[in-house]
PDB file of C-alpha atoms in Angstrom:
ATOM      1  CA  MET A 379      62.163-166.224 -49.814  1.00 64.00           C
ATOM      2  CA  LYS A 380      59.440-168.316 -47.413  1.00 84.00           C
ATOM      3  CA  ILE A 381      58.062-165.542 -45.330  1.00 95.00           C
ATOM      4  CA  ASP A 382      56.914-166.639 -41.559  1.00 97.00           C
ATOM      5  CA  TYR A 383      53.827-164.205 -40.547  1.00 98.00           C
ATOM      6  CA  THR A 384      53.311-166.569 -37.104  1.00 97.00           C
ATOM      7  CA  LEU A 385      54.131-163.157 -34.433  1.00 98.00           C
ATOM      8  CA  TYR A 386      53.391-160.112 -36.950  1.00 98.00           C
ATOM      9  CA  LEU A 387      54.478-156.894 -34.705  1.00 98.00           C
ATOM     10  CA  VAL A 388      53.384-153.938 -35.319  1.00 98.00           C
ATOM     11  CA  THR A 389      54.821-150.696 -33.974  1.00 96.00           C
ATOM     12  CA  ASP A 390      53.777-147.748 -31.918  1.00 92.00           C
ATOM     13  CA  SER A 391      55.634-144.515 -30.898  1.00 87.00           C
ATOM     14  CA  HIS A 392      52.853-143.356 -29.073  1.00 89.00           C
ATOM     15  CA  ILE A 393      52.702-146.406 -25.820  1.00 92.00           C
ATOM     16  CA  VAL A 394      56.953-146.180 -25.283  1.00 91.00           C
ATOM     17  CA  ASN A 395      59.569-143.162 -26.225  1.00 92.00           C
ATOM     18  CA  ARG A 396      61.612-144.358 -28.601  1.00 92.00           C
ATOM     19  CA  GLN A 397      64.552-145.648 -27.758  1.00 93.00           C
ATOM     20  CA  GLU A 398      62.641-147.650 -25.385  1.00 95.00           C
ATOM     21  CA  LEU A 399      60.282-149.159 -28.402  1.00 96.00           C
ATOM     22  CA  TYR A 400      63.867-149.888 -29.973  1.00 97.00           C
ATOM     23  CA  LYS A 401      64.802-152.502 -26.913  1.00 97.00           C
ATOM     24  CA  ARG A 402      61.202-153.904 -26.578  1.00 97.00           C
ATOM     25  CA  VAL A 403      60.879-154.644 -30.441  1.00 98.00           C
ATOM     26  CA  GLU A 404      64.178-156.389 -30.050  1.00 98.00           C
ATOM     27  CA  GLN A 405      63.597-158.395 -26.943  1.00 98.00           C
ATOM     28  CA  ALA A 406      60.021-158.783 -28.942  1.00 98.00           C
ATOM     29  CA  ILE A 407      61.777-161.000 -32.143  1.00 98.00           C
ATOM     30  CA  LEU A 408      63.976-163.046 -28.937  1.00 98.00           C
ATOM     31  CA  GLY A 409      60.451-164.166 -28.138  1.00 98.00           C
ATOM     32  CA  GLY A 410      59.206-165.197 -31.576  1.00 97.00           C
ATOM     33  CA  CYS A 411      58.421-162.267 -33.464  1.00 98.00           C
ATOM     34  CA  THR A 412      59.284-163.348 -36.870  1.00 98.00           C
ATOM     35  CA  MET A 413      57.714-160.055 -38.402  1.00 98.00           C
ATOM     36  CA  VAL A 414      58.080-156.064 -37.743  1.00 98.00           C
ATOM     37  CA  GLN A 415      55.891-153.431 -39.100  1.00 98.00           C
ATOM     38  CA  LEU A 416      56.592-149.858 -39.025  1.00 98.00           C
ATOM     39  CA  ARG A 417      53.787-148.104 -38.326  1.00 96.00           C
ATOM     40  CA  GLU A 418      54.032-144.124 -37.612  1.00 91.00           C
ATOM     41  CA  LYS A 419      51.121-141.399 -38.240  1.00 85.00           C
ATOM     42  CA  ASP A 420      52.174-138.231 -36.404  1.00 87.00           C
ATOM     43  CA  ILE A 421      56.297-137.727 -37.328  1.00 92.00           C
ATOM     44  CA  SER A 422      57.867-136.012 -40.741  1.00 94.00           C
ATOM     45  CA  SER A 423      59.412-137.971 -43.587  1.00 96.00           C
ATOM     46  CA  LEU A 424      63.142-137.372 -41.630  1.00 97.00           C
ATOM     47  CA  ASP A 425      61.913-139.047 -38.495  1.00 96.00           C
ATOM     48  CA  PHE A 426      60.333-141.977 -39.954  1.00 96.00           C
ATOM     49  CA  TYR A 427      63.271-142.682 -42.531  1.00 98.00           C
ATOM     50  CA  ARG A 428      65.267-142.910 -39.186  1.00 97.00           C
ATOM     51  CA  GLN A 429      63.554-144.482 -37.571  1.00 97.00           C
ATOM     52  CA  ALA A 430      63.371-147.002 -40.304  1.00 98.00           C
ATOM     53  CA  LEU A 431      67.349-147.396 -40.781  1.00 98.00           C
ATOM     54  CA  GLU A 432      67.058-148.322 -36.797  1.00 97.00           C
ATOM     55  CA  LEU A 433      64.996-151.217 -36.838  1.00 98.00           C
ATOM     56  CA  LYS A 434      66.117-152.068 -39.494  1.00 98.00           C
ATOM     57  CA  GLN A 435      69.352-152.321 -37.989  1.00 98.00           C
ATOM     58  CA  ILE A 436      67.464-154.905 -35.785  1.00 98.00           C
ATOM     59  CA  THR A 437      65.583-156.911 -37.882  1.00 98.00           C
ATOM     60  CA  GLU A 438      68.224-157.643 -39.783  1.00 97.00           C
ATOM     61  CA  LYS A 439      70.309-158.898 -37.004  1.00 98.00           C
ATOM     62  CA  TYR A 440      67.703-161.449 -36.365  1.00 97.00           C
ATOM     63  CA  ARG A 441      66.807-161.860 -40.584  1.00 97.00           C
ATOM     64  CA  VAL A 442      63.296-160.513 -39.275  1.00 98.00           C
ATOM     65  CA  PRO A 443      61.588-158.991 -42.169  1.00 98.00           C
ATOM     66  CA  LEU A 444      60.925-155.347 -41.959  1.00 98.00           C
ATOM     67  CA  ILE A 445      57.360-153.784 -43.242  1.00 98.00           C
ATOM     68  CA  ILE A 446      56.907-150.064 -43.899  1.00 98.00           C
ATOM     69  CA  ASN A 447      53.581-148.879 -42.845  1.00 97.00           C
ATOM     70  CA  ASP A 448      51.929-146.588 -45.558  1.00 96.00           C
ATOM     71  CA  ARG A 449      55.062-144.824 -46.685  1.00 97.00           C
ATOM     72  CA  VAL A 450      56.638-146.793 -50.763  1.00 97.00           C
ATOM     73  CA  ASP A 451      58.802-144.260 -50.483  1.00 97.00           C
ATOM     74  CA  ILE A 452      60.433-144.861 -46.768  1.00 98.00           C
ATOM     75  CA  ALA A 453      60.214-148.601 -47.824  1.00 98.00           C
ATOM     76  CA  LEU A 454      61.967-148.663 -50.736  1.00 98.00           C
ATOM     77  CA  ALA A 455      65.104-146.085 -49.381  1.00 98.00           C
ATOM     78  CA  VAL A 456      65.888-148.230 -46.003  1.00 98.00           C
ATOM     79  CA  LYS A 457      65.668-151.143 -48.602  1.00 98.00           C
ATOM     80  CA  ALA A 458      63.296-152.588 -46.536  1.00 98.00           C
ATOM     81  CA  ALA A 459      61.247-156.752 -47.487  1.00 98.00           C
ATOM     82  CA  GLY A 460      57.838-154.888 -48.014  1.00 98.00           C
ATOM     83  CA  VAL A 461      55.371-152.286 -47.341  1.00 98.00           C
ATOM     84  CA  HIS A 462      51.589-152.731 -45.644  1.00 98.00           C
ATOM     85  CA  ILE A 463      49.161-150.268 -47.200  1.00 98.00           C
ATOM     86  CA  GLY A 464      45.106-149.612 -46.643  1.00 96.00           C
ATOM     87  CA  GLN A 465      41.996-148.751 -48.445  1.00 95.00           C
ATOM     88  CA  ASN A 466      41.989-145.418 -47.910  1.00 94.00           C
ATOM     89  CA  ASP A 467      46.217-144.979 -49.481  1.00 94.00           C
ATOM     90  CA  ILE A 468      47.635-146.017 -53.474  1.00 94.00           C
ATOM     91  CA  PRO A 469      45.611-148.224 -55.433  1.00 96.00           C
ATOM     92  CA  VAL A 470      47.311-151.745 -54.962  1.00 97.00           C
ATOM     93  CA  SER A 471      48.209-151.967 -57.856  1.00 97.00           C
ATOM     94  CA  VAL A 472      49.843-149.245 -58.086  1.00 97.00           C
ATOM     95  CA  VAL A 473      51.452-149.566 -55.367  1.00 98.00           C
ATOM     96  CA  LYS A 474      53.222-153.524 -56.699  1.00 97.00           C
ATOM     97  CA  ASP A 475      54.391-151.212 -60.211  1.00 97.00           C
ATOM     98  CA  ILE A 476      56.461-149.339 -57.753  1.00 97.00           C
ATOM     99  CA  ILE A 477      57.615-151.542 -55.671  1.00 97.00           C
ATOM    100  CA  GLY A 478      57.710-155.033 -57.906  1.00 96.00           C
ATOM    101  CA  ARG A 479      58.072-158.226 -57.297  1.00 93.00           C
ATOM    102  CA  ASN A 480      60.608-159.051 -54.940  1.00 95.00           C
ATOM    103  CA  MET A 481      59.268-156.887 -52.158  1.00 98.00           C
ATOM    104  CA  LEU A 482      56.392-157.960 -49.827  1.00 98.00           C
ATOM    105  CA  LEU A 483      52.640-156.016 -50.631  1.00 98.00           C
ATOM    106  CA  GLY A 484      50.255-156.551 -47.876  1.00 98.00           C
ATOM    107  CA  VAL A 485      47.071-154.784 -47.718  1.00 98.00           C
ATOM    108  CA  SER A 486      44.351-154.242 -44.879  1.00 98.00           C
ATOM    109  CA  VAL A 487      40.994-155.832 -45.670  1.00 98.00           C
ATOM    110  CA  THR A 488      37.853-155.657 -43.664  1.00 97.00           C
ATOM    111  CA  SER A 489      35.046-157.594 -45.852  1.00 98.00           C
ATOM    112  CA  LEU A 490      35.696-159.955 -48.847  1.00 98.00           C
ATOM    113  CA  ASN A 491      35.076-158.309 -51.309  1.00 98.00           C
ATOM    114  CA  GLU A 492      38.301-156.058 -50.520  1.00 98.00           C
ATOM    115  CA  ALA A 493      40.486-159.001 -50.098  1.00 98.00           C
ATOM    116  CA  GLU A 494      38.695-160.429 -53.311  1.00 98.00           C
ATOM    117  CA  GLN A 495      39.810-157.310 -55.265  1.00 98.00           C
ATOM    118  CA  ALA A 496      43.615-157.386 -53.175  1.00 98.00           C
ATOM    119  CA  VAL A 497      44.109-160.177 -54.505  1.00 98.00           C
ATOM    120  CA  LYS A 498      43.357-158.963 -57.111  1.00 98.00           C
ATOM    121  CA  ASP A 499      45.566-156.620 -58.035  1.00 97.00           C
ATOM    122  CA  GLY A 500      48.778-158.013 -56.837  1.00 97.00           C
ATOM    123  CA  ALA A 501      48.763-158.158 -53.039  1.00 98.00           C
ATOM    124  CA  ASN A 502      50.649-160.988 -51.374  1.00 98.00           C
ATOM    125  CA  TYR A 503      48.906-160.956 -47.592  1.00 98.00           C
ATOM    126  CA  LEU A 504      46.519-159.934 -46.619  1.00 98.00           C
ATOM    127  CA  GLY A 505      45.975-158.141 -42.921  1.00 98.00           C
ATOM    128  CA  VAL A 506      41.940-158.705 -41.407  1.00 98.00           C
ATOM    129  CA  GLY A 507      40.931-157.005 -38.506  1.00 95.00           C
ATOM    130  CA  ALA A 508      40.229-155.555 -36.563  1.00 95.00           C
ATOM    131  CA  ILE A 509      38.651-158.460 -34.828  1.00 96.00           C
ATOM    132  CA  PHE A 510      38.466-156.610 -31.651  1.00 95.00           C
ATOM    133  CA  PRO A 511      37.783-153.027 -30.444  1.00 90.00           C
ATOM    134  CA  THR A 512      41.718-151.759 -30.181  1.00 82.00           C
ATOM    135  CA  LYS A 513      42.652-149.266 -28.529  1.00 77.00           C
ATOM    136  CA  THR A 514      45.106-148.218 -31.248  1.00 73.00           C
ATOM    137  CA  LYS A 515      42.815-147.948 -33.139  1.00 73.00           C
ATOM    138  CA  LYS A 516      39.733-145.962 -32.284  1.00 70.00           C
ATOM    139  CA  ASP A 517      38.028-145.835 -35.385  1.00 73.00           C
ATOM    140  CA  ALA A 518      39.323-148.742 -36.731  1.00 80.00           C
ATOM    141  CA  VAL A 519      35.809-150.872 -38.436  1.00 85.00           C
ATOM    142  CA  LEU A 520      35.351-154.146 -36.817  1.00 95.00           C
ATOM    143  CA  VAL A 521      35.322-157.298 -38.724  1.00 97.00           C
ATOM    144  CA  PRO A 522      33.101-160.354 -37.850  1.00 96.00           C
ATOM    145  CA  MET A 523      34.566-162.925 -36.986  1.00 96.00           C
ATOM    146  CA  GLY A 524      31.822-165.093 -39.756  1.00 97.00           C
ATOM    147  CA  GLU A 525      33.561-162.754 -42.476  1.00 98.00           C
ATOM    148  CA  LEU A 526      36.774-163.888 -41.152  1.00 98.00           C
ATOM    149  CA  LYS A 527      36.036-166.897 -41.852  1.00 97.00           C
ATOM    150  CA  LYS A 528      34.561-166.453 -45.156  1.00 98.00           C
ATOM    151  CA  ILE A 529      37.711-164.328 -46.359  1.00 98.00           C
ATOM    152  CA  ARG A 530      39.987-167.496 -44.822  1.00 98.00           C
ATOM    153  CA  GLN A 531      37.882-169.859 -47.062  1.00 97.00           C
ATOM    154  CA  THR A 532      37.743-167.928 -49.850  1.00 98.00           C
ATOM    155  CA  ILE A 533      41.582-166.484 -50.688  1.00 98.00           C
ATOM    156  CA  LYS A 534      44.243-169.087 -50.117  1.00 98.00           C
ATOM    157  CA  LEU A 535      47.201-165.819 -49.974  1.00 98.00           C
ATOM    158  CA  PRO A 536      48.922-165.495 -46.333  1.00 98.00           C
ATOM    159  CA  ILE A 537      46.175-163.995 -43.473  1.00 98.00           C
ATOM    160  CA  VAL A 538      46.960-162.278 -40.625  1.00 98.00           C
ATOM    161  CA  VAL A 539      44.052-160.845 -38.200  1.00 98.00           C
ATOM    162  CA  ILE A 540      45.116-157.658 -36.117  1.00 97.00           C
ATOM    163  CA  GLY A 541      42.683-155.913 -34.011  1.00 96.00           C
ATOM    164  CA  GLY A 542      42.808-156.530 -30.337  1.00 95.00           C
ATOM    165  CA  ILE A 543      45.013-159.675 -29.936  1.00 97.00           C
ATOM    166  CA  ASN A 544      46.724-161.029 -27.109  1.00 96.00           C
ATOM    167  CA  LYS A 545      47.507-164.578 -25.560  1.00 95.00           C
ATOM    168  CA  GLU A 546      43.859-164.498 -24.308  1.00 95.00           C
ATOM    169  CA  ASN A 547      42.350-165.138 -27.643  1.00 95.00           C
ATOM    170  CA  ALA A 548      45.323-165.963 -29.600  1.00 95.00           C
ATOM    171  CA  LYS A 549      44.787-169.966 -29.598  1.00 93.00           C
ATOM    172  CA  ILE A 550      41.374-169.326 -31.509  1.00 93.00           C
ATOM    173  CA  PHE A 551      42.250-168.434 -34.799  1.00 95.00           C
ATOM    174  CA  ALA A 552      45.385-170.644 -36.155  1.00 88.00           C
ATOM    175  CA  ALA A 553      42.318-173.928 -36.084  1.00 89.00           C
ATOM    176  CA  MET A 554      40.583-171.081 -38.404  1.00 93.00           C
ATOM    177  CA  GLY A 555      43.199-171.390 -40.772  1.00 95.00           C
ATOM    178  CA  ILE A 556      45.022-167.885 -40.224  1.00 97.00           C
ATOM    179  CA  ASP A 557      48.622-167.713 -41.002  1.00 97.00           C
ATOM    180  CA  GLY A 558      49.764-164.883 -37.953  1.00 98.00           C
ATOM    181  CA  LEU A 559      48.380-163.106 -35.290  1.00 98.00           C
ATOM    182  CA  ALA A 560      49.370-158.846 -35.683  1.00 98.00           C
ATOM    183  CA  VAL A 561      50.162-157.661 -32.754  1.00 98.00           C
ATOM    184  CA  ILE A 562      50.311-153.690 -30.853  1.00 96.00           C
ATOM    185  CA  SER A 563      49.459-153.359 -27.643  1.00 95.00           C
ATOM    186  CA  ALA A 564      50.010-157.048 -26.275  1.00 97.00           C
ATOM    187  CA  ILE A 565      53.451-156.913 -26.912  1.00 98.00           C
ATOM    188  CA  ILE A 566      54.694-153.422 -26.909  1.00 96.00           C
ATOM    189  CA  ALA A 567      53.163-152.165 -24.041  1.00 96.00           C
ATOM    190  CA  GLN A 568      54.152-154.396 -21.719  1.00 96.00           C
ATOM    191  CA  PRO A 569      57.885-154.280 -20.037  1.00 94.00           C
ATOM    192  CA  ASP A 570      58.828-158.017 -20.771  1.00 98.00           C
ATOM    193  CA  SER A 571      58.377-158.105 -24.707  1.00 98.00           C
ATOM    194  CA  ARG A 572      59.932-161.246 -24.717  1.00 98.00           C
ATOM    195  CA  GLU A 573      57.928-162.515 -22.670  1.00 98.00           C
ATOM    196  CA  ALA A 574      54.718-161.149 -23.624  1.00 98.00           C
ATOM    197  CA  ALA A 575      55.604-162.506 -27.284  1.00 98.00           C
ATOM    198  CA  LEU A 576      56.777-166.306 -26.138  1.00 97.00           C
ATOM    199  CA  GLU A 577      53.528-166.268 -24.137  1.00 97.00           C
ATOM    200  CA  ILE A 578      50.854-165.440 -27.367  1.00 97.00           C
ATOM    201  CA  ARG A 579      53.456-168.006 -29.898  1.00 96.00           C
ATOM    202  CA  GLU A 580      52.378-170.816 -27.340  1.00 95.00           C
ATOM    203  CA  GLU A 581      49.108-169.325 -26.991  1.00 95.00           C
ATOM    204  CA  PHE A 582      48.678-169.643 -30.834  1.00 95.00           C
ATOM    205  CA  GLY A 583      50.723-172.548 -31.485  1.00 87.00           C
ATOM    206  CA  LYS A 584      48.462-174.630 -28.757  1.00 67.00           C
ATOM    207  CA  SER A 585      45.090-174.812 -31.225  1.00 53.00           C
ATOM    208  CA  LYS A 586      47.716-175.997 -34.221  1.00 52.00           C
ATOM    209  CA  LEU A 587      48.489-179.436 -32.542  1.00 41.00           C
TER     210      LEU A 587
END
């Protein structure tokens, strides 16, 4: 299955309540989001599982892959399309052994060394960032644009950028060969998430022309 990484929505239930989140995710998909990642840091496993089931109903309706952040068990339990992990989670190679070849494995990286190791260990795509300061992850390490370019020039896997991505800066990435934009606040925090997604996707697309 060919995966479209163009507009990769990452959820944040701290921004809106859960029911509103579901509505905004669906509207964002209608606006052009091609992947959805469920990210929850502060809820019980049962709540995470239930939320994953709810979102999976929405993503399946539109044939959009659902990725689960960190929680391999939840990803397996709901038969998600994949899981996304960071540098402080279970090692990439171990996660790959658990989920097998049929599930996507995304890995967050901040340097070329981390990127090369993730590829070696079995990642299917990389999330690089934070590119710009972001309110949703205040302790995020910023990745210099030069490092991002080095990663892109060296790594053949799909790359999505994350961290402060919005319609104002979306256009700079496609010309660099970046496959997709991972967006949180610039879509989820907007009352009209469909229009927000449309605008970001259009700006990203302009630099490909």
